[in-house]
Coordinates of C-alpha atoms in Angstrom, one line a residue:
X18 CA -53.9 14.3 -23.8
X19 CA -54.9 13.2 -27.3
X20 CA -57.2 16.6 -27.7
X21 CA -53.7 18.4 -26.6
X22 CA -52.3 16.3 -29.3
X23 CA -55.0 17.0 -32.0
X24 CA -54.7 20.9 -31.3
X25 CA -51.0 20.9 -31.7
X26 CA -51.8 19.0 -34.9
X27 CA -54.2 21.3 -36.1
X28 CA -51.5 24.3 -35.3
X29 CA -48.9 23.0 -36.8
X30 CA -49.9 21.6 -40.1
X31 CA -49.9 23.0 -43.8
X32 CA -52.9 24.9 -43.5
X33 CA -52.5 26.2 -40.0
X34 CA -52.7 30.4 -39.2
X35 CA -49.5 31.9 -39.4
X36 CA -48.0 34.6 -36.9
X37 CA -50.5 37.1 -37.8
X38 CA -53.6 34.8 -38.0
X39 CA -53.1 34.5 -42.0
X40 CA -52.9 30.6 -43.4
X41 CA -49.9 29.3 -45.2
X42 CA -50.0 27.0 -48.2
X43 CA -48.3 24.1 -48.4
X44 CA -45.8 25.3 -50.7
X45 CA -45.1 28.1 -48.8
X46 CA -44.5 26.1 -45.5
X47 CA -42.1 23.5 -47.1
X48 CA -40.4 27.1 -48.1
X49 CA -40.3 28.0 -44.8
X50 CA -38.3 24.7 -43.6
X51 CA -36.1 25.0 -46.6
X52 CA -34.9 28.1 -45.4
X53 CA -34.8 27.1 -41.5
X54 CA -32.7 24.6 -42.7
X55 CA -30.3 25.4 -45.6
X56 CA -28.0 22.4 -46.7
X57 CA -24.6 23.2 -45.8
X58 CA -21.1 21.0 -46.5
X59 CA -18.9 19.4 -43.7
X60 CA -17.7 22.8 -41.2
X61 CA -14.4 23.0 -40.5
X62 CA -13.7 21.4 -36.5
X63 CA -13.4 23.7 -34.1
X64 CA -10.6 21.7 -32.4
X65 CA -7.6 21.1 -34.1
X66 CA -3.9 20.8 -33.5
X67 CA -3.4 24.9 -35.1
X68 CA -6.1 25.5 -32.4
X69 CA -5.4 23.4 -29.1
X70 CA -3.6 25.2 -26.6
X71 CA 0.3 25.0 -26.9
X72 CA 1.5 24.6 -23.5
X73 CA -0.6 20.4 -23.9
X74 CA 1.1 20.0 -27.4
X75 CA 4.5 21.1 -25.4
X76 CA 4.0 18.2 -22.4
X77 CA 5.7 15.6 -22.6
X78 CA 5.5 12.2 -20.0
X79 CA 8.2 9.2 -21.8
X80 CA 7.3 6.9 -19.0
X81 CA 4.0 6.5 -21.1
X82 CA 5.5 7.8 -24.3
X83 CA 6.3 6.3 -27.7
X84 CA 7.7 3.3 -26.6
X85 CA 4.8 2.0 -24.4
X86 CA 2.4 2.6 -27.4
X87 CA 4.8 -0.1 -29.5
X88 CA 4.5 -2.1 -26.6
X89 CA 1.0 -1.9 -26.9
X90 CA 1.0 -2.9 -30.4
X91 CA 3.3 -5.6 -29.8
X92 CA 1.2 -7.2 -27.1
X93 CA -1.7 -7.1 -29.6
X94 CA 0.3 -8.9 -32.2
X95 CA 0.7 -11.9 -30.1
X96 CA -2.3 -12.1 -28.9
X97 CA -3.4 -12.2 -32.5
X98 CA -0.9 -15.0 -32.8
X99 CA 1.9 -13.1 -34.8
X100 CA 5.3 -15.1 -34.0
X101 CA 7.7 -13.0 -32.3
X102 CA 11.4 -14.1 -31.0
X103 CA 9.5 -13.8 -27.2
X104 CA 5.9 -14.7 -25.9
X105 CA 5.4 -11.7 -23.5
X106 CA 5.9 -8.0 -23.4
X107 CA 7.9 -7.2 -20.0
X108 CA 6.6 -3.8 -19.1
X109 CA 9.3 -2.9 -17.1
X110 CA 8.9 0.8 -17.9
X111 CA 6.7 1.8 -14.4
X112 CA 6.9 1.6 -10.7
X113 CA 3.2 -0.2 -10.5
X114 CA 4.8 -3.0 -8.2
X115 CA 1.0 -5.0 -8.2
X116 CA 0.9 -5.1 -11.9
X117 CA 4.5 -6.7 -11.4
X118 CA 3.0 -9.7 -9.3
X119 CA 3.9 -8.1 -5.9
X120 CA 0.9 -9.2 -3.3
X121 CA -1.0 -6.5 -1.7
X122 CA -1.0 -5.9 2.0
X123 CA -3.5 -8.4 3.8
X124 CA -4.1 -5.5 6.1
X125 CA -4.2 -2.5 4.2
X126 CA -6.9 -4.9 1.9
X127 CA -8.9 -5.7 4.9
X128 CA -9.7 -2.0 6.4
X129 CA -10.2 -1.4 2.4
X130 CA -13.1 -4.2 2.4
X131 CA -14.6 -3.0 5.4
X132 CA -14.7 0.5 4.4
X133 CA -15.8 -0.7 1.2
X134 CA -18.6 -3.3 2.3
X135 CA -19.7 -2.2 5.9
X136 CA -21.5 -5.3 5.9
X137 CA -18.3 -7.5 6.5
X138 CA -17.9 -5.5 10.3
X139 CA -20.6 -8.6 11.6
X140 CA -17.7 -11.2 9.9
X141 CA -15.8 -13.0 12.1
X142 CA -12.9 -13.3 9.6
X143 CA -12.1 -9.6 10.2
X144 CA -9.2 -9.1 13.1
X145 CA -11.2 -6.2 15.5
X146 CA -7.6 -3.4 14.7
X147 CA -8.8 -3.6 11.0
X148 CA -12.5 -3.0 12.2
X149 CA -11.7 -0.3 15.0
X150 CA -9.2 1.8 11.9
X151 CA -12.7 0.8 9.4
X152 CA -15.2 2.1 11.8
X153 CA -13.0 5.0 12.5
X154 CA -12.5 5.8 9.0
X155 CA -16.4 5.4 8.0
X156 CA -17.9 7.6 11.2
X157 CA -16.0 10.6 9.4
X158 CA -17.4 10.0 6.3
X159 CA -20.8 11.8 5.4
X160 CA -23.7 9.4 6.0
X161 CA -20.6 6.5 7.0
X162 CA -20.0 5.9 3.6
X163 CA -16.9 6.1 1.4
X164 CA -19.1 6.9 -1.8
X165 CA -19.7 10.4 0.0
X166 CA -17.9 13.7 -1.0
X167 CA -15.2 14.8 2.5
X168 CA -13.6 17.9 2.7
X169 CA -11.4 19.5 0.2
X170 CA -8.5 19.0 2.1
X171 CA -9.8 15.5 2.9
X172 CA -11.2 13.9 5.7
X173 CA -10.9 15.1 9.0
X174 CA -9.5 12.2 11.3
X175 CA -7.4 11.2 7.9
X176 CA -5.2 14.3 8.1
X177 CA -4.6 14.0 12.1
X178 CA -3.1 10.3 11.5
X179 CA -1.4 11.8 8.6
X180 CA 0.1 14.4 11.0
X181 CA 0.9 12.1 14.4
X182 CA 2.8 9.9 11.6
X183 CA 5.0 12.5 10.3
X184 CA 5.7 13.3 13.9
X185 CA 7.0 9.8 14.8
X186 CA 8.8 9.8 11.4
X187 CA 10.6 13.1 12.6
X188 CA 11.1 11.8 16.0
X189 CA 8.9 14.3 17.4
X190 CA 9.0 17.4 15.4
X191 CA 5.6 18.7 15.4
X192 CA 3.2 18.4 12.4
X193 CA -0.2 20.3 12.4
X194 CA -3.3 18.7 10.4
X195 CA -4.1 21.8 9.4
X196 CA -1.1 21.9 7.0
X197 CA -1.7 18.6 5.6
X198 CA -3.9 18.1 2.3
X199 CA -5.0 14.9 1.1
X200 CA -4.3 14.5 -2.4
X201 CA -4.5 12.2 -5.4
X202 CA -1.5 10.6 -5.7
X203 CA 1.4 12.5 -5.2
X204 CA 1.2 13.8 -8.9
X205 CA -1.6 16.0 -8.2
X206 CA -0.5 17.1 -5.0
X207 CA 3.2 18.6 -6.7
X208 CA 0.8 20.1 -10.0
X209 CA -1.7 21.8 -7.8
X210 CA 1.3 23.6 -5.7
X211 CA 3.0 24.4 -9.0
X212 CA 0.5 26.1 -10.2
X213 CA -0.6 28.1 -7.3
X214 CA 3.6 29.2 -7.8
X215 CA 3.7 29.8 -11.3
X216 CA 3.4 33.4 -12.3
X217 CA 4.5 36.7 -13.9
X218 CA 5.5 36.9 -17.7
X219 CA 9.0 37.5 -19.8
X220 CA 11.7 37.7 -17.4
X221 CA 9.6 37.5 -14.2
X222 CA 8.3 34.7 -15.1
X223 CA 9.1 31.5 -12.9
X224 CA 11.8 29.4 -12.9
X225 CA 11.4 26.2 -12.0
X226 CA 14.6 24.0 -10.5
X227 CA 14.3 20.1 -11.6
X228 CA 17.3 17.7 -11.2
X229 CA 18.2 16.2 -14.2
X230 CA 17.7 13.4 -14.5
X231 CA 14.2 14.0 -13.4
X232 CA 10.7 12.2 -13.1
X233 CA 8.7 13.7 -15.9
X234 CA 5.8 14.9 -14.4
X235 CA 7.8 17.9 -13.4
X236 CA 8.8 18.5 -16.7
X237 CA 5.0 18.3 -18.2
X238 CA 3.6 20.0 -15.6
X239 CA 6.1 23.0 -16.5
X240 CA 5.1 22.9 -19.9
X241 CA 1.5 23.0 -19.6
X242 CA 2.0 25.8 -16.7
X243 CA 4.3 27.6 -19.5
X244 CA 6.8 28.1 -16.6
X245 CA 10.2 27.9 -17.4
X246 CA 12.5 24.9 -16.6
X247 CA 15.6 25.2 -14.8
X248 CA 18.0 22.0 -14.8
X249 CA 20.4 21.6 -12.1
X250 CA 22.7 17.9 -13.2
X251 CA 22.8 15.4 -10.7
X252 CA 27.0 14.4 -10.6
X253 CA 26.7 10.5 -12.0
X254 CA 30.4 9.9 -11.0
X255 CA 29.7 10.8 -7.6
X256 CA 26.6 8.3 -7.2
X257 CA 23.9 10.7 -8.6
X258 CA 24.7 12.8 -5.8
X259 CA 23.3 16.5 -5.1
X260 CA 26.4 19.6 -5.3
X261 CA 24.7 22.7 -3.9
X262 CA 27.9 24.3 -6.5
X263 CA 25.6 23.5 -9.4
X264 CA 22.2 24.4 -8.1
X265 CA 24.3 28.1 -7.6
X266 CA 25.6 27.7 -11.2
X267 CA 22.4 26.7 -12.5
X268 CA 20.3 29.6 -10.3
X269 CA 22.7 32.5 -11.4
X270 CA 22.6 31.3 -15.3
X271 CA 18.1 31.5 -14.6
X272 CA 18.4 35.3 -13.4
X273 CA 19.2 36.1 -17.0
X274 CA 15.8 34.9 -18.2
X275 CA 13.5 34.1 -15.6
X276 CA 12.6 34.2 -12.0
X277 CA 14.0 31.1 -10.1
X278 CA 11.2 30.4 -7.4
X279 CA 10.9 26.7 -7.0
X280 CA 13.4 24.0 -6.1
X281 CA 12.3 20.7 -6.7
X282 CA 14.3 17.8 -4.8
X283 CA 13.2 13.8 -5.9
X284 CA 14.7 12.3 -2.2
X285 CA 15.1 9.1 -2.8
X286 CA 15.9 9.7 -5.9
X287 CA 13.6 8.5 -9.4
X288 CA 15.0 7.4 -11.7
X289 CA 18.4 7.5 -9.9
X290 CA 17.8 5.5 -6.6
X291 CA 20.9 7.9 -4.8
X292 CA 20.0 8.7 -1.0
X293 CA 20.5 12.5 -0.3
X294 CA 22.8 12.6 3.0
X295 CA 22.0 14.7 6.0
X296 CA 24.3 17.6 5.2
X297 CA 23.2 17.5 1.3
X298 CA 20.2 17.9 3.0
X299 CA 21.3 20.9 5.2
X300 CA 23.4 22.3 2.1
X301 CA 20.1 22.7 0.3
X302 CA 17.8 23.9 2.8
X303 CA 20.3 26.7 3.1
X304 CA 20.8 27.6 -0.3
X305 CA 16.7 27.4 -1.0
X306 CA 16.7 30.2 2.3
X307 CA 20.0 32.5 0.9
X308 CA 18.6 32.0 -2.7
X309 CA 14.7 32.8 -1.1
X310 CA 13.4 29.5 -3.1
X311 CA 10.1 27.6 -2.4
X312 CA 11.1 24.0 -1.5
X313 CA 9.5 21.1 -2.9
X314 CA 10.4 17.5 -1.3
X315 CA 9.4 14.6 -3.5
X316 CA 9.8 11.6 -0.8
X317 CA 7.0 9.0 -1.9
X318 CA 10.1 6.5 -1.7
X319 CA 11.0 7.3 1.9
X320 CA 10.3 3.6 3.0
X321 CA 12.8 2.2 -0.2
X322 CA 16.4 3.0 1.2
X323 CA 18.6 -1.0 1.1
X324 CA 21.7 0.7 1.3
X325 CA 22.9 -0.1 4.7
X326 CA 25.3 2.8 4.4
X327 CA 22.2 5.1 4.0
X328 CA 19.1 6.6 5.8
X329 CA 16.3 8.4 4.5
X330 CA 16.3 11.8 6.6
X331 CA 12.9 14.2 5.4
X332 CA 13.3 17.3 5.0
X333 CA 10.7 18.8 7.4
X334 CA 12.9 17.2 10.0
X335 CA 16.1 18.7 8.9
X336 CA 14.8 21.6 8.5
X337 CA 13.5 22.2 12.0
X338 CA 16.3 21.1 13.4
X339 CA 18.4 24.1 11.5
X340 CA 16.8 26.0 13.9
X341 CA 13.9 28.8 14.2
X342 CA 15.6 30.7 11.7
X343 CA 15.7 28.2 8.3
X344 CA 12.3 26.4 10.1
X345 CA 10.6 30.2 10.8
X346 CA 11.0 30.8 7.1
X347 CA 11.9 28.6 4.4
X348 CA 8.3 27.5 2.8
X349 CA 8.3 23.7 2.1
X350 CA 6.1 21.4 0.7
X351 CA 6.4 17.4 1.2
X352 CA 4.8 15.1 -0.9
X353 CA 4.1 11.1 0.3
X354 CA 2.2 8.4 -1.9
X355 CA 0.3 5.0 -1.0
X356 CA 1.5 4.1 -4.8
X357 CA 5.2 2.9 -4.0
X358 CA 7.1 2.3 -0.4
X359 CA 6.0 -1.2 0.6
X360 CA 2.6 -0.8 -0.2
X361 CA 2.3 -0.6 -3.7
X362 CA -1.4 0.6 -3.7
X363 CA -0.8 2.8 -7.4
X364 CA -5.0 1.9 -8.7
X365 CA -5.8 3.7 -5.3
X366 CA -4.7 6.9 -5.9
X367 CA -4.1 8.1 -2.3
X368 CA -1.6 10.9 -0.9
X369 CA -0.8 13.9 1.1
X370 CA 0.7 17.1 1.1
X371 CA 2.5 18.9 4.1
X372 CA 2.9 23.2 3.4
X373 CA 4.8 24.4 5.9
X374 CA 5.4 28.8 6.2
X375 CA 3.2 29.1 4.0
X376 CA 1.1 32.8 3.7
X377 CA -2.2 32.8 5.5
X378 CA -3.9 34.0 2.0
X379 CA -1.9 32.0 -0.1
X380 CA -3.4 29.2 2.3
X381 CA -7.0 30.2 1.6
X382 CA -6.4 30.1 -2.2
X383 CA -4.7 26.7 -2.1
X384 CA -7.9 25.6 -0.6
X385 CA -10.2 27.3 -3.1
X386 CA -8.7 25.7 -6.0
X387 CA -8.3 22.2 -4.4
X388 CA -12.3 22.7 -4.2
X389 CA -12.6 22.9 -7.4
X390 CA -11.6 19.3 -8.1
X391 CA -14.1 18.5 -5.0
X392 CA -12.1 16.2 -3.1
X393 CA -9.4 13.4 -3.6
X394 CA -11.3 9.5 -4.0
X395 CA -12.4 8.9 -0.4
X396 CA -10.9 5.3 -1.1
X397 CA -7.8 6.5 -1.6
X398 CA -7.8 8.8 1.4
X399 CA -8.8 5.6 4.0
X400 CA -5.7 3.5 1.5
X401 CA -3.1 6.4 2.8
X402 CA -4.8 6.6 6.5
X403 CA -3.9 2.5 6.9
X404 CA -0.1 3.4 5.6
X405 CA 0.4 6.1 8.0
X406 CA -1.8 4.4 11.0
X407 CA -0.4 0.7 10.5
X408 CA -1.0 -1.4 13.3
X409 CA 1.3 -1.4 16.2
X410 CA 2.8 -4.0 18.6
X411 CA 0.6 -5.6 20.7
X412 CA -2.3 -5.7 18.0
X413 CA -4.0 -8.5 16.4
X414 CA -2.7 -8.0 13.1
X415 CA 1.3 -6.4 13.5
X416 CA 3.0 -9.9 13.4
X417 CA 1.5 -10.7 10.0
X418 CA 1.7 -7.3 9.1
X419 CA 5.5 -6.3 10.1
X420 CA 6.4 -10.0 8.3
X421 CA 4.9 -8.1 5.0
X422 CA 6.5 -5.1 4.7
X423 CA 10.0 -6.9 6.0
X424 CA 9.4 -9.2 3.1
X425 CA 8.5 -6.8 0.4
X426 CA 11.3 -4.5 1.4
X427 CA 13.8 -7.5 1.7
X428 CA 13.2 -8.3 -1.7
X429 CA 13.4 -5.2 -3.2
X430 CA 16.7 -4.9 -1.3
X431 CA 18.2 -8.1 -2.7
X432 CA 16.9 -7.2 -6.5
X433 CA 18.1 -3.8 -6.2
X434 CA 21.7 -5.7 -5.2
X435 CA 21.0 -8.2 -7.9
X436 CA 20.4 -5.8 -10.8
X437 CA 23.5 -3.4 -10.1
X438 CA 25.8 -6.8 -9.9
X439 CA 25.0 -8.0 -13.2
X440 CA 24.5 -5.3 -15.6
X441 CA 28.0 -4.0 -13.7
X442 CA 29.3 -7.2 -15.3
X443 CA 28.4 -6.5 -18.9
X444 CA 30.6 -4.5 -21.1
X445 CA 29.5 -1.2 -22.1
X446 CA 26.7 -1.1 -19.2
X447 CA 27.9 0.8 -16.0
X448 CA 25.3 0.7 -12.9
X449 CA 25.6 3.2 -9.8
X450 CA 24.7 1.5 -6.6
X451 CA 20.9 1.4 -6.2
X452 CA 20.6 2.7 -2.7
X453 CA 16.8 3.1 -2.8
X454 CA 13.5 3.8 -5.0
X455 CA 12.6 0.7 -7.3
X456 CA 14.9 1.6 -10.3
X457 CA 18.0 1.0 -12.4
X458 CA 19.2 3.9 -14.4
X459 CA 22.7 2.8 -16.1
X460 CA 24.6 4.3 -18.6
X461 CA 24.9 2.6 -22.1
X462 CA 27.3 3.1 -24.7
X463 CA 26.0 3.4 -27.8
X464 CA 28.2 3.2 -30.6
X465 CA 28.7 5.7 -33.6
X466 CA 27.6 4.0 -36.3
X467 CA 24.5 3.0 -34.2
X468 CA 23.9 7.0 -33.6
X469 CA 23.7 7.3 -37.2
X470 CA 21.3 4.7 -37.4
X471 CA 19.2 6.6 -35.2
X472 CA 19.6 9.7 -36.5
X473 CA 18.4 8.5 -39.6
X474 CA 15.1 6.8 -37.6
X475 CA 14.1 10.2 -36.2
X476 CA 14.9 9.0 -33.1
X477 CA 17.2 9.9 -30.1
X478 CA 19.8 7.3 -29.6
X479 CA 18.7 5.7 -26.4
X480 CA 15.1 5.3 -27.3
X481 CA 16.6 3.7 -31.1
X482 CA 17.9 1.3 -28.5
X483 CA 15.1 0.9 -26.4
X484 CA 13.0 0.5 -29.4
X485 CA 15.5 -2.2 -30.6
X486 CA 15.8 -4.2 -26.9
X487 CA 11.7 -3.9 -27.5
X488 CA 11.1 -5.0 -30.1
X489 CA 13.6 -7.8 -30.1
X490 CA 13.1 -9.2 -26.6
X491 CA 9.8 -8.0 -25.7
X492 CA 11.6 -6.0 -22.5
X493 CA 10.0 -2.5 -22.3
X494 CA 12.4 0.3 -21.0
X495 CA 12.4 3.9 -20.8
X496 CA 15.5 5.9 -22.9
X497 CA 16.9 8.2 -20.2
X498 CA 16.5 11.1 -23.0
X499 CA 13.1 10.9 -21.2
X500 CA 14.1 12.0 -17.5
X501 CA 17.0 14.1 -19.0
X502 CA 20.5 13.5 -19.0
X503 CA 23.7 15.2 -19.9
X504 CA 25.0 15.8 -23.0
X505 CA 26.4 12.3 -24.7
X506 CA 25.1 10.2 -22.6
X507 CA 22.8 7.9 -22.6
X508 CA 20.4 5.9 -20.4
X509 CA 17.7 4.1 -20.1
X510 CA 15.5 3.5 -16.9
X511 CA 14.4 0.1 -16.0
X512 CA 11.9 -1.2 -12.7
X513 CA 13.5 -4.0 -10.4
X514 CA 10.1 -4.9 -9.3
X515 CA 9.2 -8.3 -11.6
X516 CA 10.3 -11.5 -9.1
X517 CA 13.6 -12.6 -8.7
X518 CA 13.1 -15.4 -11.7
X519 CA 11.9 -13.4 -14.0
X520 CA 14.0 -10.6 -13.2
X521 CA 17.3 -12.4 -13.4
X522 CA 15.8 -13.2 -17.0
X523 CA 15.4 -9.7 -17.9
X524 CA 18.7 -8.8 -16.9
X525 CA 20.7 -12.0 -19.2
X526 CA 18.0 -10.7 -22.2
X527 CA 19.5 -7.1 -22.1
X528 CA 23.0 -8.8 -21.3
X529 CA 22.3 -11.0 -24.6
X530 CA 20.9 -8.0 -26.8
X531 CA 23.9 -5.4 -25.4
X532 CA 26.6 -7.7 -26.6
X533 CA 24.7 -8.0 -29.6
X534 CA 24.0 -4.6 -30.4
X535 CA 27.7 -3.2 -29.9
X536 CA 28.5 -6.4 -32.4
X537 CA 26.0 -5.2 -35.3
X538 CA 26.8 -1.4 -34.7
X539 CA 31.0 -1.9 -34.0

């Protein structure tokens, strides 16, 4: 080693041989370097925001937008010790029910620990249904371990208790594994079949159908496809609901500039909370088959329906009970979530996708780029294999279980009552009945002179008084301009998940601020 050493030495120094055996000075080798190495001034970067590519610049996501940065900032300041006129920031702006204080599923957590620490199967403080579902789960993963890579599509057995619960959900109607796809979140899931659906150019190029208002990840995921948005208005005076009249309108005012391919339906309904009816339901599926659309079900709230006068119907169900001709034909794709529902399992990630009719190439290539990304977390694939196998009467763990999800739902029942009472009873706040999903979405009036004022901020009227309600009570909301609304009106979309208490305290704050605001801006 060290006569390696002393010949590299010897090679490389001053008075070594150059590249045709002749010697080089030291002069002429600190020459050499000089020029190897010319000094140069700071290069432009590469990566700027002239350079980046447009269609990111274009997405836009409110619920993590401008106003959850100053809520950031805020939450900073008092930690720093900077008085405000509240002590906490109520980030009321997401669905992420845990972060709300809602207690996780003791069973759900269980199977999760055992999958996690195989270990714990010895324990006696395990109940043997969460060890049979762990075992289960773990003997499908590669060397019976959830830190291995599954299938693209996801794990094996996963996908079968995906598909026997979509059956006993549809009272029977058949569900093949094979169709289902284990995804990350429902979010990923709704991009990836977007963008296998997304083509052509100018006037070919597809039209995408969104209700407005809408969740936002449609919109984004549009821009960054560079697809072209199509907005169909949910009828506020009619309690959000669904008129197949202005899907047509909104369908035959597309043609002129695009190709309207996709219909997106949100069921129930974020940030609106309506419950589509049975024959909205049927209306649709047979406008998406005259109109030849590709049908996209958002139902990751199917378990949040309190309305007694409502019932979540899917639309796989309805659809097969059209009859061979709408269930032969119209291509559907449903989307389910471990991130909302009872469960509230968001960190996890976990979720499917069902594609029904769908081409046996176009099959093929939704596989090759879902194996791109590898595979979905294998956690979250076992989180959404204990929502759709929970366990069942007669089992160690149901009775505690079933007393759970009875009291999660129960309470989101009673706060979605709660919230629509009292913001019904403050002037200049109207609130349609929340009859599911785990939001308030009323309409504000907003004064003229308060318009101005926001005008004059830059900013949209709604998030000028979000911004306000903010920064003077510490309650973070999100301005409906966000998820879309119509013309002169204006929103702003708030979570019922914090507890009762602190709920009820949320609602006087934005009572107190309303009253205040239409005072200052009269």
């Amino acid at each position: 080693m060290q006569r390696a050493a002393a010949l590299v030495g010897r090679r490389c120094g001053p008075g070594a041989p150059g590249p045709w055996g002749r010697r080089r000075s030291s002069a002429a080798a600190g020459a050499s370097a000089l020029q190897v190495r010319p000094a140069r001034g700071r290069r432009e970067r590469i990566l700027t925001p002239e350079s980046m590519n447009p269609q990111v610049k274009a997405v836009e996501y409110a619920v993590r937008g401008p106003i959850v940065l100053k809520a950031g900032e805020i939450e900073l300041e008092l930690q720093r010790g900077i008085k405000k006129p509240f002590t906490e920031v109520i980030r009321a702006n997401i669905g992420d029910a845990q972060a709300m204080g809602q207690q996780p599923i003791t069973f759900l957590r269980q199977v999760m620990a055992l999958c996690t620490y195989p270990n714990l199967l010895d324990s006696p403080s395990f109940p043997e249904d969460a060890k049979k579902r762990a075992r289960r789960i773990l003997q499908a993963c590669g060397g019976n371990s959830l830190g291995s890579y599954s299938a693209s599509q996801g794990v094996n057995c996963i996908r079968e208790d995906v598909a026997a619960y979509v059956t006993r959900r549809d009272g029977g109607v058949p569900a093949d594994p094979d169709n289902i796809y284990l995804t990350t979140g429902a979010s990923d899931g709704i991009s990836t079949i977007l963008k296998i659906l997304v083509s052509g150019g100018g006037k070919s190029r597809t039209g995408v159908l969104i209700p407005i208002p809408q969740y936002p990840l449609y919109s984004a995921v549009i821009s960054e496809l560079d697809a072209i948005q199509v907005n169909y208005y949910l009828d506020e005076e009619n309690c959000w609901a669904l008129d197949v009249n202005e899907l047509r309108r909104a369908v035959q005012e597309a043609k002129d500039h695009c190709n309207p391919k996709v219909l997106c339906i949100i069921n129930p309904g974020n940030p609106t909370g309506q419950v589509q009816s049975r024959k909205c339901i049927e209306d649709v599926i047979h406008f998406a088959w005259e109109e030849k659309l590709f049908l996209l079900a958002d139902e990751v709230y199917q378990d949040n329906v309190y309305s007694p006068d409502c019932r979540f119907h899917s639309f796989k169900k309805v659809l097969y009970e059209m009859g061979p001709e709408y269930s032969s034909n119209v291509e559907l794709a449903s989307f389910h979530s471990t991130s909302k529902g009872y469960m509230g399992e968001c960190g996890y990630r976990g979720g499917y996708m069902e594609v029904i009719n769908l081409h046996p190439e176009i099959k093929g290539q939704l596989v090759k780029l879902l194996s791109v990304r590898l595979c979905p977390p294998v956690s979250g694939q076992a989180a959404m294999d204990i929502v759709v196998n929970p366990p069942v009467p007669g089992e160690e763990s149901y009775e505690q279980f079933h007393r759970e999800k009875e009291s999660v739902l129960g309470n989101l029942a009673a706060k979605a009552k709660l919230t629509e009472d009292l913001f019904n009873q403050v002037p200049g706040i109207h609130c349609n009945p929340l009859q599911g999903a785990m939001y308030a979405f009323p309409r504000i009036f907003i004064p003229g002179r308060a318009v101005e004022a926001a005008q004059a901020h830059k900013m949209a009227p709604d998030m000028f008084y979000c911004m306000k309600l903010l920064e003077e009570t510490g309650i973070c909301v999100v301005p409906g301009s966000g998820f879309g609304q119509r013309e002169g009106t204006y929103h702003f979309r708030m979570t019922i998940l914090p507890p009762v208490e602190k709920l009820k305290t949320v609602l006087q704050k934005v009572k107190d601020f309303h009253m205040t605001f239409l005072d200052k801006y009269a």
